[in-house]
Amino acid sequence: MSKIGSSNPVIKWIDHRLPVFTFMQHELHEYPTPKNLNYFWNFGSLAGIILVTMIVTGIVLSMHYTAHVDYAFDSVERIMRDVNYGWLIRYVHMNGASAFFVVVFIHIFRGLYYGSYKAPRELLWMLGVVILLLMMATAFLGYVLPWGQMSFWGATVITNLFSAIPFVGEPIVTWLWGGFSVDNATLNRFFSLHFLLPFVIVGVVVLHIVALHTHGSNNPVGISIKNNDDQIPFHPYYTIKDLFGLGVFLVVFSWFVFYAPNYLGHPDNYIQADPLQTPPHIVPEWYFLPFYAILRSITFDILFLEAKLLGVIAMFASIAILFILPWLDRSPVRSARFRPVYRQFFWILVIDCVILGIVGANSPDDPVFSGAKWFQYIHLGMISTAYYFFHFLILLPLLSIFEKTNPLPTSINEPVLGGGKATAMAAAKPMEKA
Amino acid sequence: MADSTGDKAVSQKENVETRRDFLMLATGAFGAFGMGAAIWPLIDQMNPAADTLAASTAEVNLKPIQVGQRVVIKWRGKPVFITRRSKAQIEDARKVSLTSLVDPERDEDRVKKPEWLIVVGVCTHLGCIPLGSKQGEKQGEYRGWFCPCHGSHYDTSGRIRKGPAPKNLSVPQYTFVSENVVKIG
Amino acid sequence: MYKALSGVLGLLMLLSPSSTCAAGTTAEVPAQVWSFKGLFGTFSRPSLQRGYQVYNEVCAGCHGLRLVAYRNLAEIGFSEKQVKKIAASMTVKDGPNDEGEMFERPGRSSDRFVSPFPNKQAARSANNGAYPPDLSLIVKARIGGADYLYSLLTGYKEPKKVTEVPEGMYYNLYYPGQLIAMPSPLSEDGVEYADKTKATVDQMARDVTTFLAWTAEPELESRKRTGVKVLLFLIILTGMLYAVKRKIWANIH
């Protein structure tokens, strides 16, 4: 780590005792970054910015929120009606959750496409999966807080999943509730945990970044930096690129906040929770729909294992499987650019996940096509779930053995030598060349 | 990155540099303005909300209050002392010479009707509530109020006479809506 | 990757219509024209005030509006004096007083709308077991929003097919299940508008829906006004950032 070159005596004095400036110099200015990152590499820093926004707006909202079954709904409405700019802050927080998931999902699929999970970035990837799990928990807890109908029944359904655990299921659910149903005790602990978890996420994000900076970013070509021609300092090149990306994101995000703030929500959550009346249609927030579809698609018992338990296991497994992904895909080539077969299957997986989302949004026994009554969403869900696991557990290990990959370029800077593929790539990226 | 050393190339480069600098400066300023605008709602939300502001007036029916009686009502989360002063109490308050006061103020300027003294019941020292409104409570040396926290004495006009408090008990905004109803705030 | 991505998006567009299937037998809600829709939408003040009148004279007997305060009526064009008068005409339970008793007093403008029933149970028992929901958020709390509410209010038609309508229930084309416990609330000239507008069922339904759209989203106007400014600002800023980005990256080959 080179010392900071500043001649400012104050900076020197501080840096000698607490090397924050040297640290920033090293991690921002000198931090070598591949020069060929495309716009899909914007989503990591974007996720970080959204996390900060969520924490800030969340702390502000907690100043006005009352975590009590009798007052929670009204306190949220008071925020919307009486608190100065309360509606803005709440809508940012509400839509921020959705934006967070959009950005993180793109970030994850980018990693899948360009093989960012492969050595030496396995731990970086696994920490990312931990962040995803924490985000899901936080989002679920937060959705309960407004105490609308969907809050209440979503909480009831999800906490009841734990009752599928053999022997200790029921006691665990009672323990989660702090009573015999989702009630005031539940709301209070959910509020407490919803406040806590984001800070845990921040901690894991720091580890995620430490791991990232150990070996640096992967890149669209997927080969490591070989010499100085391959890399540029993070600042100013990627700081400005990230800022521009942030601008584009904010335009889209603001459109939702100001013109369609409830587009992604469910109207039922504007009805105060009623423990005696279940809404006709319980659907989770959109970002949980694929997982919800997997949960519901297991309708059969296997040996002594009940369908309910299997569904829960399948749902958790769909994420847990990402932990072992670096060992399922043994192909030495990272980027899908040079993996013609994997590339096809990657897109099929993307479509599969979207179909799972659509299945999760619909009633299981509704027909998928109005013409064919026998083909219901539950069937589509089963097929898509099966395919999801097939992709990771069977396809990836087989591809690692049998796929014939294209030749790799010799370096990031001179991809032309790699063959026709890379030339096409260079032409397709005028943006970075500017 | 390969810079030509020719004169023309250098001047061109400088030209580009200044244009870039201006553009960056403008963008930075524009962005900073946006940041400020985005932060304002986060600050303003801590100010009193619309319902808090709307509820910050209190109407009090004065009819049941006897001469010499003091009542305490809650206004904006603070006590307000309403005293229906007797002739003697009014005289007491008016005969004091202004020069002997810590915070000189005429009693006439502190009331709208001499009979009714309305003051915020918060000691101007450190915010305790002075005693003296209920019967039997210590009223201090000047028969007004006495703050038990650090021993400030207030007179029958709510003015500070002795002790550490720097100012008289403050008079809230109020109007007599009718003969017997006063609106505070 | 970009090319493939657009391909996937296209494919999904093909898939999506099949996922939005119309629910059951309930008729699809036709879209209406509202002044508060769109980028620059605002509530029409005369319509809001008429809508308040309809709510007050027709709906308020059974439906509460507990999240709205009387002072909020100033935002839809009532004067402070009118608001005070409206508030004072209501009886608010307050207390305890110095004797520890609850007492009744005339409403103040800072009070929230007094609900017609003290609680859900009382509301149910007074309405043959059906619960008249609070209307503060009704437009936000129903799929279809304002369009649905308007359709519901004007949807009391004769049953098309021979449908058994049980005692105490009413046929409504747009209500889920088509049997609703609320009798048709609006009738021709049911209210006498203060501004002399002809009180047709359609007019009253539109006005009260506008009013309830406002009670659900009182922030709508300032939200949209702010939105235009924010979007303009962000588009310009993003354009500038793009220019800076190009400049900085100009020397990277």
PDB file of C-alpha atoms in Angstrom, chain A residues 199-374:
ATOM      1  CA  PHE A 199     -26.906  -3.535   9.665  1.00  0.00           C
ATOM      2  CA  VAL A 200     -25.948  -7.191   9.502  1.00  0.00           C
ATOM      3  CA  ILE A 201     -26.240  -6.847   5.724  1.00  0.00           C
ATOM      4  CA  VAL A 202     -23.869  -3.877   5.857  1.00  0.00           C
ATOM      5  CA  GLY A 203     -21.382  -6.070   7.720  1.00  0.00           C
ATOM      6  CA  VAL A 204     -21.580  -8.830   5.130  1.00  0.00           C
ATOM      7  CA  VAL A 205     -21.353  -6.256   2.333  1.00  0.00           C
ATOM      8  CA  VAL A 206     -18.074  -5.035   3.826  1.00  0.00           C
ATOM      9  CA  LEU A 207     -16.751  -8.618   3.731  1.00  0.00           C
ATOM     10  CA  HIS A 208     -18.113  -8.944   0.179  1.00  0.00           C
ATOM     11  CA  ILE A 209     -16.114  -5.874  -0.840  1.00  0.00           C
ATOM     12  CA  VAL A 210     -12.975  -7.000   0.987  1.00  0.00           C
ATOM     13  CA  ALA A 211     -13.203 -10.298  -0.877  1.00  0.00           C
ATOM     14  CA  LEU A 212     -13.787  -8.428  -4.141  1.00  0.00           C
ATOM     15  CA  HIS A 213     -10.789  -6.185  -3.670  1.00  0.00           C
ATOM     16  CA  THR A 214      -8.557  -9.140  -2.901  1.00  0.00           C
ATOM     17  CA  HIS A 215      -8.662 -10.428  -6.457  1.00  0.00           C
ATOM     18  CA  GLY A 216     -10.411  -7.583  -8.219  1.00  0.00           C
ATOM     19  CA  SER A 217     -13.428  -7.635 -10.494  1.00  0.00           C
ATOM     20  CA  ASN A 218     -14.101 -10.363 -12.974  1.00  0.00           C
ATOM     21  CA  ASN A 219     -14.767  -8.991 -16.471  1.00  0.00           C
ATOM     22  CA  PRO A 220     -16.822  -9.781 -19.577  1.00  0.00           C
ATOM     23  CA  VAL A 221     -13.983 -11.769 -21.135  1.00  0.00           C
ATOM     24  CA  GLY A 222     -13.435 -13.682 -17.948  1.00  0.00           C
ATOM     25  CA  ILE A 223      -9.653 -13.808 -18.142  1.00  0.00           C
ATOM     26  CA  SER A 224      -7.482 -12.298 -15.449  1.00  0.00           C
ATOM     27  CA  ILE A 225      -5.582  -9.037 -15.727  1.00  0.00           C
ATOM     28  CA  LYS A 226      -2.168  -9.790 -17.220  1.00  0.00           C
ATOM     29  CA  ASN A 227      -0.474  -6.414 -17.454  1.00  0.00           C
ATOM     30  CA  ASN A 228      -1.021  -2.669 -17.104  1.00  0.00           C
ATOM     31  CA  ASP A 229      -2.717  -2.346 -20.478  1.00  0.00           C
ATOM     32  CA  ASP A 230      -5.588  -4.431 -19.196  1.00  0.00           C
ATOM     33  CA  GLN A 231      -6.471  -2.223 -16.284  1.00  0.00           C
ATOM     34  CA  ILE A 232      -7.465   1.290 -15.325  1.00  0.00           C
ATOM     35  CA  PRO A 233      -7.820   2.875 -11.887  1.00  0.00           C
ATOM     36  CA  PHE A 234     -11.306   2.636 -10.428  1.00  0.00           C
ATOM     37  CA  HIS A 235     -11.394   6.382  -9.933  1.00  0.00           C
ATOM     38  CA  PRO A 236     -12.296   8.351 -11.994  1.00  0.00           C
ATOM     39  CA  TYR A 237     -13.227   5.844 -14.677  1.00  0.00           C
ATOM     40  CA  TYR A 238     -15.643   3.633 -12.839  1.00  0.00           C
ATOM     41  CA  THR A 239     -16.792   6.217 -10.327  1.00  0.00           C
ATOM     42  CA  ILE A 240     -18.154   8.333 -13.156  1.00  0.00           C
ATOM     43  CA  LYS A 241     -19.546   5.324 -14.959  1.00  0.00           C
ATOM     44  CA  ASP A 242     -21.309   4.220 -11.771  1.00  0.00           C
ATOM     45  CA  LEU A 243     -22.649   7.735 -11.251  1.00  0.00           C
ATOM     46  CA  PHE A 244     -24.055   7.816 -14.759  1.00  0.00           C
ATOM     47  CA  GLY A 245     -25.652   4.422 -14.149  1.00  0.00           C
ATOM     48  CA  LEU A 246     -27.057   5.742 -10.894  1.00  0.00           C
ATOM     49  CA  GLY A 247     -28.612   8.633 -12.803  1.00  0.00           C
ATOM     50  CA  VAL A 248     -30.353   6.285 -15.209  1.00  0.00           C
ATOM     51  CA  PHE A 249     -31.543   4.148 -12.316  1.00  0.00           C
ATOM     52  CA  LEU A 250     -32.891   7.169 -10.443  1.00  0.00           C
ATOM     53  CA  VAL A 251     -34.916   8.286 -13.460  1.00  0.00           C
ATOM     54  CA  VAL A 252     -36.663   4.900 -13.622  1.00  0.00           C
ATOM     55  CA  PHE A 253     -36.994   4.668  -9.857  1.00  0.00           C
ATOM     56  CA  SER A 254     -38.457   8.160  -9.548  1.00  0.00           C
ATOM     57  CA  TRP A 255     -41.008   7.334 -12.138  1.00  0.00           C
ATOM     58  CA  PHE A 256     -42.258   4.537  -9.911  1.00  0.00           C
ATOM     59  CA  VAL A 257     -42.103   6.611  -6.721  1.00  0.00           C
ATOM     60  CA  PHE A 258     -43.975   9.588  -8.137  1.00  0.00           C
ATOM     61  CA  TYR A 259     -46.272   8.078 -10.737  1.00  0.00           C
ATOM     62  CA  ALA A 260     -46.844   4.432  -9.874  1.00  0.00           C
ATOM     63  CA  PRO A 261     -45.952   4.072  -6.207  1.00  0.00           C
ATOM     64  CA  ASN A 262     -48.366   1.224  -5.619  1.00  0.00           C
ATOM     65  CA  TYR A 263     -47.889  -0.527  -8.933  1.00  0.00           C
ATOM     66  CA  LEU A 264     -45.806  -3.300  -7.402  1.00  0.00           C
ATOM     67  CA  GLY A 265     -47.863  -3.554  -4.213  1.00  0.00           C
ATOM     68  CA  HIS A 266     -51.148  -5.284  -3.534  1.00  0.00           C
ATOM     69  CA  PRO A 267     -54.341  -3.285  -2.839  1.00  0.00           C
ATOM     70  CA  ASP A 268     -55.222  -5.622   0.022  1.00  0.00           C
ATOM     71  CA  ASN A 269     -52.403  -4.178   2.080  1.00  0.00           C
ATOM     72  CA  TYR A 270     -54.377  -0.959   2.357  1.00  0.00           C
ATOM     73  CA  ILE A 271     -56.958  -2.889   4.359  1.00  0.00           C
ATOM     74  CA  GLN A 272     -56.082  -3.146   8.018  1.00  0.00           C
ATOM     75  CA  ALA A 273     -55.170  -6.658   9.156  1.00  0.00           C
ATOM     76  CA  ASP A 274     -58.141  -8.756  10.189  1.00  0.00           C
ATOM     77  CA  PRO A 275     -57.195 -12.033  11.885  1.00  0.00           C
ATOM     78  CA  LEU A 276     -60.675 -13.405  11.229  1.00  0.00           C
ATOM     79  CA  GLN A 277     -60.751 -12.956   7.476  1.00  0.00           C
ATOM     80  CA  THR A 278     -58.278 -14.265   4.918  1.00  0.00           C
ATOM     81  CA  PRO A 279     -58.109 -12.397   1.605  1.00  0.00           C
ATOM     82  CA  PRO A 280     -59.269 -14.491  -1.366  1.00  0.00           C
ATOM     83  CA  HIS A 281     -55.812 -14.508  -2.892  1.00  0.00           C
ATOM     84  CA  ILE A 282     -52.604 -14.394  -0.896  1.00  0.00           C
ATOM     85  CA  VAL A 283     -49.617 -13.454  -3.004  1.00  0.00           C
ATOM     86  CA  PRO A 284     -46.206 -12.434  -1.763  1.00  0.00           C
ATOM     87  CA  GLU A 285     -44.364  -9.418  -3.118  1.00  0.00           C
ATOM     88  CA  TRP A 286     -43.149  -9.972  -6.671  1.00  0.00           C
ATOM     89  CA  TYR A 287     -39.560 -10.731  -5.694  1.00  0.00           C
ATOM     90  CA  PHE A 288     -40.646 -13.784  -3.731  1.00  0.00           C
ATOM     91  CA  LEU A 289     -42.891 -15.192  -6.465  1.00  0.00           C
ATOM     92  CA  PRO A 290     -40.385 -17.658  -8.010  1.00  0.00           C
ATOM     93  CA  PHE A 291     -39.560 -19.071  -4.583  1.00  0.00           C
ATOM     94  CA  TYR A 292     -43.241 -19.182  -3.700  1.00  0.00           C
ATOM     95  CA  ALA A 293     -43.864 -21.165  -6.898  1.00  0.00           C
ATOM     96  CA  ILE A 294     -41.170 -23.675  -5.951  1.00  0.00           C
ATOM     97  CA  LEU A 295     -42.666 -23.981  -2.478  1.00  0.00           C
ATOM     98  CA  ARG A 296     -46.085 -24.792  -3.869  1.00  0.00           C
ATOM     99  CA  SER A 297     -44.967 -27.071  -6.661  1.00  0.00           C
ATOM    100  CA  ILE A 298     -44.172 -30.002  -4.363  1.00  0.00           C
ATOM    101  CA  THR A 299     -47.579 -31.590  -3.859  1.00  0.00           C
ATOM    102  CA  PHE A 300     -46.582 -35.173  -3.220  1.00  0.00           C
ATOM    103  CA  ASP A 301     -45.074 -37.047  -0.273  1.00  0.00           C
ATOM    104  CA  ILE A 302     -41.808 -38.904  -0.697  1.00  0.00           C
ATOM    105  CA  LEU A 303     -41.491 -41.863   1.691  1.00  0.00           C
ATOM    106  CA  PHE A 304     -42.062 -40.474   5.182  1.00  0.00           C
ATOM    107  CA  LEU A 305     -41.490 -36.851   4.113  1.00  0.00           C
ATOM    108  CA  GLU A 306     -44.637 -34.773   3.794  1.00  0.00           C
ATOM    109  CA  ALA A 307     -45.251 -32.584   0.750  1.00  0.00           C
ATOM    110  CA  LYS A 308     -45.351 -29.480   2.951  1.00  0.00           C
ATOM    111  CA  LEU A 309     -41.897 -30.169   4.354  1.00  0.00           C
ATOM    112  CA  LEU A 310     -40.538 -31.035   0.927  1.00  0.00           C
ATOM    113  CA  GLY A 311     -41.850 -27.764  -0.447  1.00  0.00           C
ATOM    114  CA  VAL A 312     -40.060 -25.835   2.260  1.00  0.00           C
ATOM    115  CA  ILE A 313     -36.884 -27.818   1.666  1.00  0.00           C
ATOM    116  CA  ALA A 314     -37.104 -27.217  -2.088  1.00  0.00           C
ATOM    117  CA  MET A 315     -37.594 -23.506  -1.579  1.00  0.00           C
ATOM    118  CA  PHE A 316     -34.582 -23.155   0.687  1.00  0.00           C
ATOM    119  CA  ALA A 317     -32.571 -25.508  -1.523  1.00  0.00           C
ATOM    120  CA  SER A 318     -33.201 -23.293  -4.537  1.00  0.00           C
ATOM    121  CA  ILE A 319     -31.056 -20.660  -2.864  1.00  0.00           C
ATOM    122  CA  ALA A 320     -28.741 -22.964  -0.956  1.00  0.00           C
ATOM    123  CA  ILE A 321     -27.762 -24.541  -4.255  1.00  0.00           C
ATOM    124  CA  LEU A 322     -26.052 -21.280  -5.163  1.00  0.00           C
ATOM    125  CA  PHE A 323     -23.595 -21.869  -2.311  1.00  0.00           C
ATOM    126  CA  ILE A 324     -22.147 -24.924  -4.007  1.00  0.00           C
ATOM    127  CA  LEU A 325     -22.385 -23.505  -7.521  1.00  0.00           C
ATOM    128  CA  PRO A 326     -18.608 -22.952  -7.808  1.00  0.00           C
ATOM    129  CA  TRP A 327     -18.165 -26.712  -7.388  1.00  0.00           C
ATOM    130  CA  LEU A 328     -21.026 -27.722  -9.652  1.00  0.00           C
ATOM    131  CA  ASP A 329     -19.662 -25.761 -12.592  1.00  0.00           C
ATOM    132  CA  ARG A 330     -16.087 -26.969 -13.064  1.00  0.00           C
ATOM    133  CA  SER A 331     -15.560 -25.468 -16.494  1.00  0.00           C
ATOM    134  CA  PRO A 332     -12.220 -23.634 -16.546  1.00  0.00           C
ATOM    135  CA  VAL A 333     -13.690 -20.918 -18.773  1.00  0.00           C
ATOM    136  CA  ARG A 334     -15.491 -18.201 -16.853  1.00  0.00           C
ATOM    137  CA  SER A 335     -17.354 -16.061 -19.334  1.00  0.00           C
ATOM    138  CA  ALA A 336     -20.355 -17.405 -21.220  1.00  0.00           C
ATOM    139  CA  ARG A 337     -18.987 -15.534 -24.216  1.00  0.00           C
ATOM    140  CA  PHE A 338     -16.695 -18.425 -24.841  1.00  0.00           C
ATOM    141  CA  ARG A 339     -19.129 -21.123 -23.761  1.00  0.00           C
ATOM    142  CA  PRO A 340     -21.613 -21.485 -26.643  1.00  0.00           C
ATOM    143  CA  VAL A 341     -23.670 -24.234 -25.037  1.00  0.00           C
ATOM    144  CA  TYR A 342     -23.744 -22.809 -21.536  1.00  0.00           C
ATOM    145  CA  ARG A 343     -24.824 -19.500 -22.998  1.00  0.00           C
ATOM    146  CA  GLN A 344     -28.012 -21.076 -24.410  1.00  0.00           C
ATOM    147  CA  PHE A 345     -28.824 -22.752 -21.144  1.00  0.00           C
ATOM    148  CA  PHE A 346     -28.175 -19.571 -19.216  1.00  0.00           C
ATOM    149  CA  TRP A 347     -30.978 -17.859 -21.088  1.00  0.00           C
ATOM    150  CA  ILE A 348     -33.236 -20.843 -20.640  1.00  0.00           C
ATOM    151  CA  LEU A 349     -32.601 -20.561 -16.893  1.00  0.00           C
ATOM    152  CA  VAL A 350     -33.508 -16.869 -16.978  1.00  0.00           C
ATOM    153  CA  ILE A 351     -36.771 -17.699 -18.744  1.00  0.00           C
ATOM    154  CA  ASP A 352     -37.377 -20.550 -16.314  1.00  0.00           C
ATOM    155  CA  CYS A 353     -37.042 -18.186 -13.361  1.00  0.00           C
ATOM    156  CA  VAL A 354     -39.449 -15.695 -14.923  1.00  0.00           C
ATOM    157  CA  ILE A 355     -41.948 -18.485 -15.591  1.00  0.00           C
ATOM    158  CA  LEU A 356     -41.620 -19.499 -11.944  1.00  0.00           C
ATOM    159  CA  GLY A 357     -42.453 -15.919 -11.052  1.00  0.00           C
ATOM    160  CA  ILE A 358     -45.566 -15.996 -13.235  1.00  0.00           C
ATOM    161  CA  VAL A 359     -46.597 -19.318 -11.699  1.00  0.00           C
ATOM    162  CA  GLY A 360     -46.161 -17.835  -8.226  1.00  0.00           C
ATOM    163  CA  ALA A 361     -48.511 -14.975  -9.111  1.00  0.00           C
ATOM    164  CA  ASN A 362     -51.343 -17.251 -10.236  1.00  0.00           C
ATOM    165  CA  SER A 363     -53.653 -19.691  -8.534  1.00  0.00           C
ATOM    166  CA  PRO A 364     -52.211 -23.209  -8.810  1.00  0.00           C
ATOM    167  CA  ASP A 365     -55.333 -24.733 -10.357  1.00  0.00           C
ATOM    168  CA  ASP A 366     -56.005 -22.056 -12.957  1.00  0.00           C
ATOM    169  CA  PRO A 367     -55.270 -23.230 -16.490  1.00  0.00           C
ATOM    170  CA  VAL A 368     -52.202 -21.684 -18.103  1.00  0.00           C
ATOM    171  CA  PHE A 369     -53.863 -21.430 -21.508  1.00  0.00           C
ATOM    172  CA  SER A 370     -57.577 -20.902 -21.640  1.00  0.00           C
ATOM    173  CA  GLY A 371     -57.763 -23.527 -24.385  1.00  0.00           C
ATOM    174  CA  ALA A 372     -56.214 -26.339 -22.363  1.00  0.00           C
ATOM    175  CA  LYS A 373     -57.960 -26.864 -19.035  1.00  0.00           C
ATOM    176  CA  TRP A 374     -55.814 -29.848 -18.076  1.00  0.00           C
TER     177      TRP A 374
END
